[in-house]
PDB file of C-alpha atoms and ligand atoms in Angstrom:
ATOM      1  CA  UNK A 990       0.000   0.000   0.000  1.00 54.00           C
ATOM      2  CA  UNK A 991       1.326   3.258  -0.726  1.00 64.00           C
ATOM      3  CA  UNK A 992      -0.440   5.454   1.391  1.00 77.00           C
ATOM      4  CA  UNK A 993      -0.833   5.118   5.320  1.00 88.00           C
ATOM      5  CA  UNK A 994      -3.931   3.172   6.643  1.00 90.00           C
ATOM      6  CA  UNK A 995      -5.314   6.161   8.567  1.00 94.00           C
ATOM      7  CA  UNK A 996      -5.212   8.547   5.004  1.00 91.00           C
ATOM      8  CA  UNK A 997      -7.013   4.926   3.357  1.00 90.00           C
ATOM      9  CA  UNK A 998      -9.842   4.833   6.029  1.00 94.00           C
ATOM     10  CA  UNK A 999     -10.027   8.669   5.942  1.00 95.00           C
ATOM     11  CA  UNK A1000     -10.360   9.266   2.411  1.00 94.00           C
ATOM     12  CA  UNK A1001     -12.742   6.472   2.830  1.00 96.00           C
ATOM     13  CA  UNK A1002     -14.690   8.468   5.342  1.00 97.00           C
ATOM     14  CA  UNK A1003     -15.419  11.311   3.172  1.00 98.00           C
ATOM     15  CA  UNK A1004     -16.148   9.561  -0.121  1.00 98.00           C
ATOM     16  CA  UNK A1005     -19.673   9.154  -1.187  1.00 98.00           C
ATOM     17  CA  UNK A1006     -21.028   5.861  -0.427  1.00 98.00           C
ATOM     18  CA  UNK A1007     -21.284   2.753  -3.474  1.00 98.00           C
ATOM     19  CA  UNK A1008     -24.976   1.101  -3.832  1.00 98.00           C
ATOM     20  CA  UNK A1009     -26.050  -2.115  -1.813  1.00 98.00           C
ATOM     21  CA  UNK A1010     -24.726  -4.518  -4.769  1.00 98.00           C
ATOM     22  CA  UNK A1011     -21.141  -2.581  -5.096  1.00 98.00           C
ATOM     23  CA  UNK A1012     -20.838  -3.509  -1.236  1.00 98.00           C
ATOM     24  CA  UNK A1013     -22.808  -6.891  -1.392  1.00 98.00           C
ATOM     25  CA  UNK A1014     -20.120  -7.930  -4.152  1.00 98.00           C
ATOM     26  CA  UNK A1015     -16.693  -6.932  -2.774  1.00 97.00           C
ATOM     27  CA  UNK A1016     -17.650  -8.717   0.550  1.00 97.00           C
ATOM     28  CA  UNK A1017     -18.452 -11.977  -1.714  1.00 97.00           C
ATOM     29  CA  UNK A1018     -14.957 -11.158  -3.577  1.00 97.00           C
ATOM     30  CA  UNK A1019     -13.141 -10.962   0.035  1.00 96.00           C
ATOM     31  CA  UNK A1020     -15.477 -13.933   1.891  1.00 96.00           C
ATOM     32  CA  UNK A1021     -14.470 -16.480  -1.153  1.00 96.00           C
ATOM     33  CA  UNK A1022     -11.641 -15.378  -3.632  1.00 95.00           C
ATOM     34  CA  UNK A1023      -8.192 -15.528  -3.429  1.00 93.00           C
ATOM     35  CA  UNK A1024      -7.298 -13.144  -5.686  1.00 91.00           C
ATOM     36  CA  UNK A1025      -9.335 -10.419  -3.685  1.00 90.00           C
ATOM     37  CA  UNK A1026      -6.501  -7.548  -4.788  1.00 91.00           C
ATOM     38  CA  UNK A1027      -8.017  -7.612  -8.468  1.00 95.00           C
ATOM     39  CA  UNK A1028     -10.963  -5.969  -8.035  1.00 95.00           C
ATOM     40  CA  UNK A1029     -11.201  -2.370  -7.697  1.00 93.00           C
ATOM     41  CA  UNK A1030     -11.419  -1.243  -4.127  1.00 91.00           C
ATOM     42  CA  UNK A1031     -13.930   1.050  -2.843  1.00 96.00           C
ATOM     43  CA  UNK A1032     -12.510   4.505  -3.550  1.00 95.00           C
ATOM     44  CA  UNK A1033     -10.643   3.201  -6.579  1.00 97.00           C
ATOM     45  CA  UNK A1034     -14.582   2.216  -7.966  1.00 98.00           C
ATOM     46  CA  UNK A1035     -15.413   5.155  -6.895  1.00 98.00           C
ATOM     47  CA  UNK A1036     -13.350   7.577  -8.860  1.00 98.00           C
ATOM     48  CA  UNK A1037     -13.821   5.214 -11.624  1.00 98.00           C
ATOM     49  CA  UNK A1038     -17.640   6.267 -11.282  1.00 98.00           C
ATOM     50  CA  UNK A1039     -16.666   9.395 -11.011  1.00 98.00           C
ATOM     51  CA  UNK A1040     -14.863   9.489 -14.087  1.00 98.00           C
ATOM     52  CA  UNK A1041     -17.702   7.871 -16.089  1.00 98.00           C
ATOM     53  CA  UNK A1042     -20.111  10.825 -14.899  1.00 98.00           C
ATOM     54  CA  UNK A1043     -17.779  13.450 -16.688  1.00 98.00           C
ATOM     55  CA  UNK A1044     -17.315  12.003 -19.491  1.00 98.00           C
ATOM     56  CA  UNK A1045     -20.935  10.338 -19.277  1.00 98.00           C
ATOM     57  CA  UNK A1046     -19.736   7.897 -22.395  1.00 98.00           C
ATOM     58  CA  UNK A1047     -21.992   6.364 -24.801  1.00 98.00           C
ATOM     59  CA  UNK A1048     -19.336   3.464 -25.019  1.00 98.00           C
ATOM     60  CA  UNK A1049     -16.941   1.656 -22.652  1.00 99.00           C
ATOM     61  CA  UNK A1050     -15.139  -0.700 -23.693  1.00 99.00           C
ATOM     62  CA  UNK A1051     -13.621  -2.623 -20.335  1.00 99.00           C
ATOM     63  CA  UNK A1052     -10.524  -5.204 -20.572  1.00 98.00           C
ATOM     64  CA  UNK A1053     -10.732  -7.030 -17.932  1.00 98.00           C
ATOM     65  CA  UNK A1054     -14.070  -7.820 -15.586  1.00 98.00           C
ATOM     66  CA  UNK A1055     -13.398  -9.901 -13.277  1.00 98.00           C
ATOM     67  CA  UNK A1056     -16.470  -9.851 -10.598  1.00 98.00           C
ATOM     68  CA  UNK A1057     -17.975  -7.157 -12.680  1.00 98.00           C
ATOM     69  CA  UNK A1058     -17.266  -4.207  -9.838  1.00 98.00           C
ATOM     70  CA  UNK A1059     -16.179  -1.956 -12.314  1.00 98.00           C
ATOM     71  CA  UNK A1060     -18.174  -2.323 -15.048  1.00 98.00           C
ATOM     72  CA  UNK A1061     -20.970  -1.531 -12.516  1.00 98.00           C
ATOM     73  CA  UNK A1062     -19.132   1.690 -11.499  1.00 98.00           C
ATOM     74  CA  UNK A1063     -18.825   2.774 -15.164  1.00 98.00           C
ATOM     75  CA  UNK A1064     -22.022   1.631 -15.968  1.00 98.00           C
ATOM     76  CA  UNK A1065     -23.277   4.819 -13.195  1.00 98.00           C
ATOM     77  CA  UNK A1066     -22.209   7.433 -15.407  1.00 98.00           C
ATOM     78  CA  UNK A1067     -23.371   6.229 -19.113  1.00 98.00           C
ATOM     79  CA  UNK A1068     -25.126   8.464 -21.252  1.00 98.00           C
ATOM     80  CA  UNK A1069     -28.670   7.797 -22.335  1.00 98.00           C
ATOM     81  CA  UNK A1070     -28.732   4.365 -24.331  1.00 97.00           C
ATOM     82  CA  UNK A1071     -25.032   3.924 -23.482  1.00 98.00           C
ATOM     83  CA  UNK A1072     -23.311   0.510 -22.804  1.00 98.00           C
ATOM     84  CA  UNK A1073     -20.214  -1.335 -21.103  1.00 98.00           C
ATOM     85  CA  UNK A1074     -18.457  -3.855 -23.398  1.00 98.00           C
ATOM     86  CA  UNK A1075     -16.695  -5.861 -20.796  1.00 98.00           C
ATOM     87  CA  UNK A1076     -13.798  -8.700 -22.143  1.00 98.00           C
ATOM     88  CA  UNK A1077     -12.994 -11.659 -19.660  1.00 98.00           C
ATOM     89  CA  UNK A1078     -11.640 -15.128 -20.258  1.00 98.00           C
ATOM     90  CA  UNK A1079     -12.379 -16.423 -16.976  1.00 98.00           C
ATOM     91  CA  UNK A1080     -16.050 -18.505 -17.103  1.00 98.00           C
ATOM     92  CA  UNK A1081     -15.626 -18.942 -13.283  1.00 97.00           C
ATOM     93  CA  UNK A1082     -15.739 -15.457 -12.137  1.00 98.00           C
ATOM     94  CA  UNK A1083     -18.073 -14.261 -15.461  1.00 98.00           C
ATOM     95  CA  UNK A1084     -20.837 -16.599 -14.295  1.00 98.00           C
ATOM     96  CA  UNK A1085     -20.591 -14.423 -10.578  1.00 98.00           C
ATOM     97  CA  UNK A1086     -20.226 -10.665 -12.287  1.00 98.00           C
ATOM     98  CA  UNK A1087     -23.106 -11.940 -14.634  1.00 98.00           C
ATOM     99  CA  UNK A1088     -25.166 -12.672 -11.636  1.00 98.00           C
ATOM    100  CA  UNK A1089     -24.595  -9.578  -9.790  1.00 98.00           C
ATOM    101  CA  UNK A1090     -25.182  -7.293 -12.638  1.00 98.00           C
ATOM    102  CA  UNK A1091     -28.381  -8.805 -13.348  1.00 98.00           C
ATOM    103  CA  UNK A1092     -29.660  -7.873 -10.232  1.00 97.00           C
ATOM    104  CA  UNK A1093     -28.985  -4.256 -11.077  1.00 98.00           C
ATOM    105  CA  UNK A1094     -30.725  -1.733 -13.144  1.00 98.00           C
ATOM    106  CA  UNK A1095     -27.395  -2.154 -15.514  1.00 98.00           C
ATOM    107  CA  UNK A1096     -28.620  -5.237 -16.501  1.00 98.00           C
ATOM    108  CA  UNK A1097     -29.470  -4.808 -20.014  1.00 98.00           C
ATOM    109  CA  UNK A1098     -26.203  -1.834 -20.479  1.00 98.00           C
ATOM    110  CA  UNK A1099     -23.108  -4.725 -19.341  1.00 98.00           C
ATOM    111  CA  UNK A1100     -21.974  -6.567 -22.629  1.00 98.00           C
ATOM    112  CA  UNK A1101     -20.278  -9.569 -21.232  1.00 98.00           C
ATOM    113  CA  UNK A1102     -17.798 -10.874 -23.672  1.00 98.00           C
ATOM    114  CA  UNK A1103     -15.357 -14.001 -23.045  1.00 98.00           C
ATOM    115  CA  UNK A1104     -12.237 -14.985 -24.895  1.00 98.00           C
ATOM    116  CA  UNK A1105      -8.775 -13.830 -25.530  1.00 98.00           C
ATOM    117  CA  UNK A1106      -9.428 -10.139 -25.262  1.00 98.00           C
ATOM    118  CA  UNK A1107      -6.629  -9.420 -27.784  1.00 98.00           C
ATOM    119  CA  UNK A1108      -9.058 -11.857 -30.612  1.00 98.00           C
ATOM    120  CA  UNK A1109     -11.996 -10.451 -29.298  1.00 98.00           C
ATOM    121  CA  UNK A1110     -11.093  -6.191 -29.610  1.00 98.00           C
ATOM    122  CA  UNK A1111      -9.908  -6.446 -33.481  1.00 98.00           C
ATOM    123  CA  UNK A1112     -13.730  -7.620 -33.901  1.00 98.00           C
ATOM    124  CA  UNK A1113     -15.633  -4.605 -32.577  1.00 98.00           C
ATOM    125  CA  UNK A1114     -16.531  -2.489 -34.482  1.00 97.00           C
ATOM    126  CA  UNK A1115     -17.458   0.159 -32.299  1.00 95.00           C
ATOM    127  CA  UNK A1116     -15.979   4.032 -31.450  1.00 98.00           C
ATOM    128  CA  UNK A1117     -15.016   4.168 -27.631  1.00 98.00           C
ATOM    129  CA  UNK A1118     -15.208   6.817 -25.371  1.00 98.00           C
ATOM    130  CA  UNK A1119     -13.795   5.429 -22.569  1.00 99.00           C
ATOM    131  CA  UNK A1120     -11.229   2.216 -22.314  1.00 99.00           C
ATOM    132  CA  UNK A1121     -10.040   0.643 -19.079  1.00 98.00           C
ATOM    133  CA  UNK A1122      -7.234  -1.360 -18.909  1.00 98.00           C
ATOM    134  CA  UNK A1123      -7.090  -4.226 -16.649  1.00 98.00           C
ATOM    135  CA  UNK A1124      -6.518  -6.927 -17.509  1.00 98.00           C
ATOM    136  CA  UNK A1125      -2.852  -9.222 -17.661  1.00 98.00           C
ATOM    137  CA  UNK A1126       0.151  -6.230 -17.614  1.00 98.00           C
ATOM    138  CA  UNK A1127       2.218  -8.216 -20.478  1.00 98.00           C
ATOM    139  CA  UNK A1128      -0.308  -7.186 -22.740  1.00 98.00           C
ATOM    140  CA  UNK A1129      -0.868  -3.491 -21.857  1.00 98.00           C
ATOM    141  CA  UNK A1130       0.643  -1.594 -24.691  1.00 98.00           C
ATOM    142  CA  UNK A1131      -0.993  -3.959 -26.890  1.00 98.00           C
ATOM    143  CA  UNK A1132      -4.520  -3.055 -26.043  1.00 98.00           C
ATOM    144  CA  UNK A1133      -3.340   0.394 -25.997  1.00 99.00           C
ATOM    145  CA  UNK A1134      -2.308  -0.384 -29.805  1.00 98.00           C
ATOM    146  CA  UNK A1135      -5.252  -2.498 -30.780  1.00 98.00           C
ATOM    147  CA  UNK A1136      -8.027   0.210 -29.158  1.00 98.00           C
ATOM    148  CA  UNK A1137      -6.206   3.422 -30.154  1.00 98.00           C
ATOM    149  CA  UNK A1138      -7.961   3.866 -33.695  1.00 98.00           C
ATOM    150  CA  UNK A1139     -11.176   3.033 -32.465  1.00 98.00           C
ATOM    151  CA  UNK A1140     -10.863   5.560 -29.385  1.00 98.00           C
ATOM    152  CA  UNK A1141     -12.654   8.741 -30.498  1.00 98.00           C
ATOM    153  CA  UNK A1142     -10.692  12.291 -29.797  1.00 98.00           C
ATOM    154  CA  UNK A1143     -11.069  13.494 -26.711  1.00 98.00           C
ATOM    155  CA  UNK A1144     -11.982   9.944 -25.514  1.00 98.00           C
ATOM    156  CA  UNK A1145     -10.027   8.419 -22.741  1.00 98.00           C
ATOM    157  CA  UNK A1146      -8.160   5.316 -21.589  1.00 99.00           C
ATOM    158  CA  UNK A1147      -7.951   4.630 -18.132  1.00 98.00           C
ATOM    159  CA  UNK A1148      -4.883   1.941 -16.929  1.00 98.00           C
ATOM    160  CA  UNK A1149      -4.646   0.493 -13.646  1.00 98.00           C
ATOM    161  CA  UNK A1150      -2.082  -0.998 -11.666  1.00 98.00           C
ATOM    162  CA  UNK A1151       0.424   0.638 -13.013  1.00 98.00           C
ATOM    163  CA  UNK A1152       3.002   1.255 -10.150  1.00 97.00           C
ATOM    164  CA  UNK A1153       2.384  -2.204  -9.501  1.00 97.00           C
ATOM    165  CA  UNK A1154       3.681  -2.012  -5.581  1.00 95.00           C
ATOM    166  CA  UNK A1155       6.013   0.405  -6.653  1.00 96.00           C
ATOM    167  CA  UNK A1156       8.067  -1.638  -8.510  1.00 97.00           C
ATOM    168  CA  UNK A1157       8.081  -0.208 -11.456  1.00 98.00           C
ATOM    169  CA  UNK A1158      10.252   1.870  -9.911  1.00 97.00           C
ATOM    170  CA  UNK A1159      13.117  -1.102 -10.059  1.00 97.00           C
ATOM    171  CA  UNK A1160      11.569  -3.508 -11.933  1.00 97.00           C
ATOM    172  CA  UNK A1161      14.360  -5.893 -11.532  1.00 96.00           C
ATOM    173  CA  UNK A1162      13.420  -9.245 -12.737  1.00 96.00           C
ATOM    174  CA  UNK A1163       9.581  -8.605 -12.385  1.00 98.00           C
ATOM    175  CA  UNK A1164       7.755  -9.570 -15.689  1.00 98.00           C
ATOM    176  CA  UNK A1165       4.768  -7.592 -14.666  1.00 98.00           C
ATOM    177  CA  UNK A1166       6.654  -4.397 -13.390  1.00 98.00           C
ATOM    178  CA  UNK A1167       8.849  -4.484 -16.471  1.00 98.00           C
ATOM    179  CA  UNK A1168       5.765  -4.433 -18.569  1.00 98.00           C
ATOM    180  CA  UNK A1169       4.475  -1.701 -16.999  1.00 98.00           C
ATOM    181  CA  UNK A1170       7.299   0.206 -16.781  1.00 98.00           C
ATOM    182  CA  UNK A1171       7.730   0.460 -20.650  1.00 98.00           C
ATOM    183  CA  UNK A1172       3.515   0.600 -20.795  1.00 98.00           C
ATOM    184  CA  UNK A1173       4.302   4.395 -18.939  1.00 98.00           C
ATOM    185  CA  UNK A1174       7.154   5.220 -20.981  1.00 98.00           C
ATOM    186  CA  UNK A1175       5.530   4.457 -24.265  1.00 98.00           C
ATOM    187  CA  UNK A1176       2.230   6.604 -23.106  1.00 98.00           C
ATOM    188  CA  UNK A1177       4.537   9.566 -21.944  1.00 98.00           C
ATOM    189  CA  UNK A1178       6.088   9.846 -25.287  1.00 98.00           C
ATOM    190  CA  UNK A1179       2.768   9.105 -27.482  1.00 98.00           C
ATOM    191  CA  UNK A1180       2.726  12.914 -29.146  1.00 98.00           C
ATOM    192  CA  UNK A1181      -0.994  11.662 -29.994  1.00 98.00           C
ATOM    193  CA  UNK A1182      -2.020  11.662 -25.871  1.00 98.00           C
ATOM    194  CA  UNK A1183      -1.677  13.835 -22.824  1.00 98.00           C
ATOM    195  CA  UNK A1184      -1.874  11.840 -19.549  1.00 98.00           C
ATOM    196  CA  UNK A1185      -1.391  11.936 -16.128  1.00 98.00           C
ATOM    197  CA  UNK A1186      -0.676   9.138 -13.591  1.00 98.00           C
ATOM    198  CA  UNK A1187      -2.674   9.434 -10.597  1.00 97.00           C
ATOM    199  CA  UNK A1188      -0.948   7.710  -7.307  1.00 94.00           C
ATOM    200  CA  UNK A1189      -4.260   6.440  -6.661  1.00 93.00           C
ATOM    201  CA  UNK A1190      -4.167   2.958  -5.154  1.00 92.00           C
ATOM    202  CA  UNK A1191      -1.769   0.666  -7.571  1.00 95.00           C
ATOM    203  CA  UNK A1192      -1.735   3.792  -9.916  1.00 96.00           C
ATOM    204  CA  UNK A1193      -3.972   4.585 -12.524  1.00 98.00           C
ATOM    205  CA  UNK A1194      -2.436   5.677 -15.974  1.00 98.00           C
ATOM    206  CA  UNK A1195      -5.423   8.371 -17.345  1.00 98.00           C
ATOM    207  CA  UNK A1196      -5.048   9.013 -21.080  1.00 98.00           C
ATOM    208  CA  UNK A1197      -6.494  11.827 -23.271  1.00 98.00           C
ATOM    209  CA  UNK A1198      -6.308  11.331 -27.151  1.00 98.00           C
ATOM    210  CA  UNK A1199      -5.556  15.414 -28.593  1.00 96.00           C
TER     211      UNK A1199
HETATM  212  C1  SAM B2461      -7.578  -7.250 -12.186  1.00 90.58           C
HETATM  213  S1  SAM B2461      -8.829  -8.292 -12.809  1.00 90.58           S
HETATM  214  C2  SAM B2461     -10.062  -7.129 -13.354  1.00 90.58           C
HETATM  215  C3  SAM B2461     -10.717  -6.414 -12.212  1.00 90.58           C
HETATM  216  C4  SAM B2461     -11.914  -5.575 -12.556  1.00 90.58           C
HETATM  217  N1  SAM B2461     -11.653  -4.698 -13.684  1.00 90.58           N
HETATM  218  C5  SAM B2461     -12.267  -4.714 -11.359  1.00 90.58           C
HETATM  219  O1  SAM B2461     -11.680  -3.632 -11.215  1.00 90.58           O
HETATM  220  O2  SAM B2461     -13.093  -5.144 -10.543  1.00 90.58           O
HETATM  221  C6  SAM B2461      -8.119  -8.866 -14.306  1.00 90.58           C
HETATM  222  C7  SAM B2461      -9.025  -9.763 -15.148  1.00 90.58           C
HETATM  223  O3  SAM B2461      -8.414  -9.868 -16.447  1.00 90.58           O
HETATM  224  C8  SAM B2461      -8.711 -11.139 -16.954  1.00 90.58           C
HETATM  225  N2  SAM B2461      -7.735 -11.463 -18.018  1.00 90.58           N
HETATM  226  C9  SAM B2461      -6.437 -11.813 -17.867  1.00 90.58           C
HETATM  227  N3  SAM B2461      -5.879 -12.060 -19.067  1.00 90.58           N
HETATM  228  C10 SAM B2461      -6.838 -11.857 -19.995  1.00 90.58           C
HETATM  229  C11 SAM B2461      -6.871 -11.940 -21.409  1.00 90.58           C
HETATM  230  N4  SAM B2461      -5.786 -12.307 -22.106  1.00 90.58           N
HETATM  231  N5  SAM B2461      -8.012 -11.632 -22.057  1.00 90.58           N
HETATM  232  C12 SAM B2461      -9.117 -11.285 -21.347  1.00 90.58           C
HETATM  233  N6  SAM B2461      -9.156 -11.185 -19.995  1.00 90.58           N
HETATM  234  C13 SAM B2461      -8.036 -11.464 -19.332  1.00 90.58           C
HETATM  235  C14 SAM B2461      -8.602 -12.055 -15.737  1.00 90.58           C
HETATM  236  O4  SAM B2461      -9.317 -13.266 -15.969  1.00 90.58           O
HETATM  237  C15 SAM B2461      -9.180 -11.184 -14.626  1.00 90.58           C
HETATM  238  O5  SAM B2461     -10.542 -11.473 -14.393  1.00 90.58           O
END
C-alpha cells in the first residue's frame, strides 16, 4: 500500500457511499476469492464512477471484468442508451459478475464478452469513449495499440495498476513491473495523448487522445 492506513480509512470516510450490490459484491470477492486484490477497491470504484459521470460515455469498452465491480461503477455514469463492453476469459468469475449485474438496473447496459481479449477487440466495431485497462500487464501496450484507432478524440483510456507495488520503480526481474514500466514510458512519449498518472491505489495511468 502506498499510502498510510489512517489517510485509506479517511479518504474512505469522506467519499460518497457505493450502492447495496457494489458492497454486497466486494464482501463476496473478500469472503471467497483468493485473488481479492483484483478488483477495484472502494474509492478506486469510486473515482472510476466518477470518471464515467464526466465524461458520461456512450461506449466503454472494459478489458478485464473480473467480478464485474467496475463495469458496474462505469455503468453509473453512461449516457442515455449507453453501454459497457466488458472482455474476460475467466467462465468462473463471469458466471458471478453476470449474476450480480443482473440484479442491477445495468442489466441490459453490461456486454459480457469471453475470450482472448486481444481476438476479441480487433472484432468490434465500435468508437469508444472510454477504455479501461485491466486486464494481464504483459499485454498493456498492446490493447493500448489495438483500441487506439477506435478511441474517439477526446476519448479516454484509463490503466490500472500501473506502479504495480512500486516496482516499477526497479523492476528488476519482475515480468509484470517491467511491462508496466515500458507501458508508462511508451504513453509519456505518445505525441498523440496527454496523460497523467494518478498515485491512486496501484496507480492509474489516465489518457487523453488530442
Ligand atoms: C484485475 S482483474 C479485473 C478487475 C476488474 N476490472 C475490477 O476492477 O473489478 C483482471 C481480469 O483480467 C482477466 N484477463 C487476464 N488475461 C486476460 C486476457 N488475455 N483476455 C481477457 N481477460 C483477461 C482475468 O481473468 C481477470 O478477471
Amino acid at each position: 500500500m502506498i499510502f498510510t492506513e489512517e489517510i485509506q480509512n479517511y479518504a474512505e470516510q469522506f467519499t460518497s457511499d457505493e450502492s447495496d450490490v457494489l458492497r454486497e459484491l466486494r464482501e463476496h470477492c473478500d469472503a471467497h476469492f483468493e485473488d481479492k486484490a483484483m478488483l477495484s477497491g472502494f474509492v478506486q470504484g469510486r473515482v472510476l464512477s466518477m470518471f464515467s459521470k464526466m465524461v458520461r460515455p456512450k461506449v466503454v469498452l472494459e478489458i478485464g471484468t473480473y467480478l464485474g465491480y467496475s463495469a458496474l461503477c462505469f455503468a453509473e455514469g453512461l449516457a442515455d442508451g449507453g453501454k459497457v463492453i466488458t472482455l474476460d476469459i475467466q467462465e468462473d468469475t463471469n458466471k458471478v459478475a453476470r449474476s450480480f449485474v443482473e440484479r442491477t438496473e445495468f442489466k441490459d447496459r453490461i456486454d459480457f464478452r469471453l475470450g482472448q481479449a486481444t481476438d476479441i477487440i480487433p472484432t468490434l466495431n465500435q468508437t469508444f469513449d472510454l477504455v479501461f485497462i485491466d486486464a494481464d500487464k504483459p499485454n498493456y501496450s498492446n490493447y493500448y495499440k489495438l483500441i487506439f484507432d477506435k478511441l474517439r478524440p477526446r476519448g479516454f483510456i484509463i490503466a490500472d495498476n500501473v506502479l504495480w507495488s512500486g516496482k516499477v520503480l526497479d523492476t528488476g526481474d519482475d515480468e509484470n513491473a517491467a511491462a508496466l514500466s515500458e507501458f508508462n514510458k511508451m504513453v509519456l512519449a505518445d505525441e498523440r495523448v496527454s496523460n497523467v498518472l494518478l498515485p491512486i491505489r496501484d496507480g492509474l495511468m489516465v489518457v487523453c487522445k488530442n
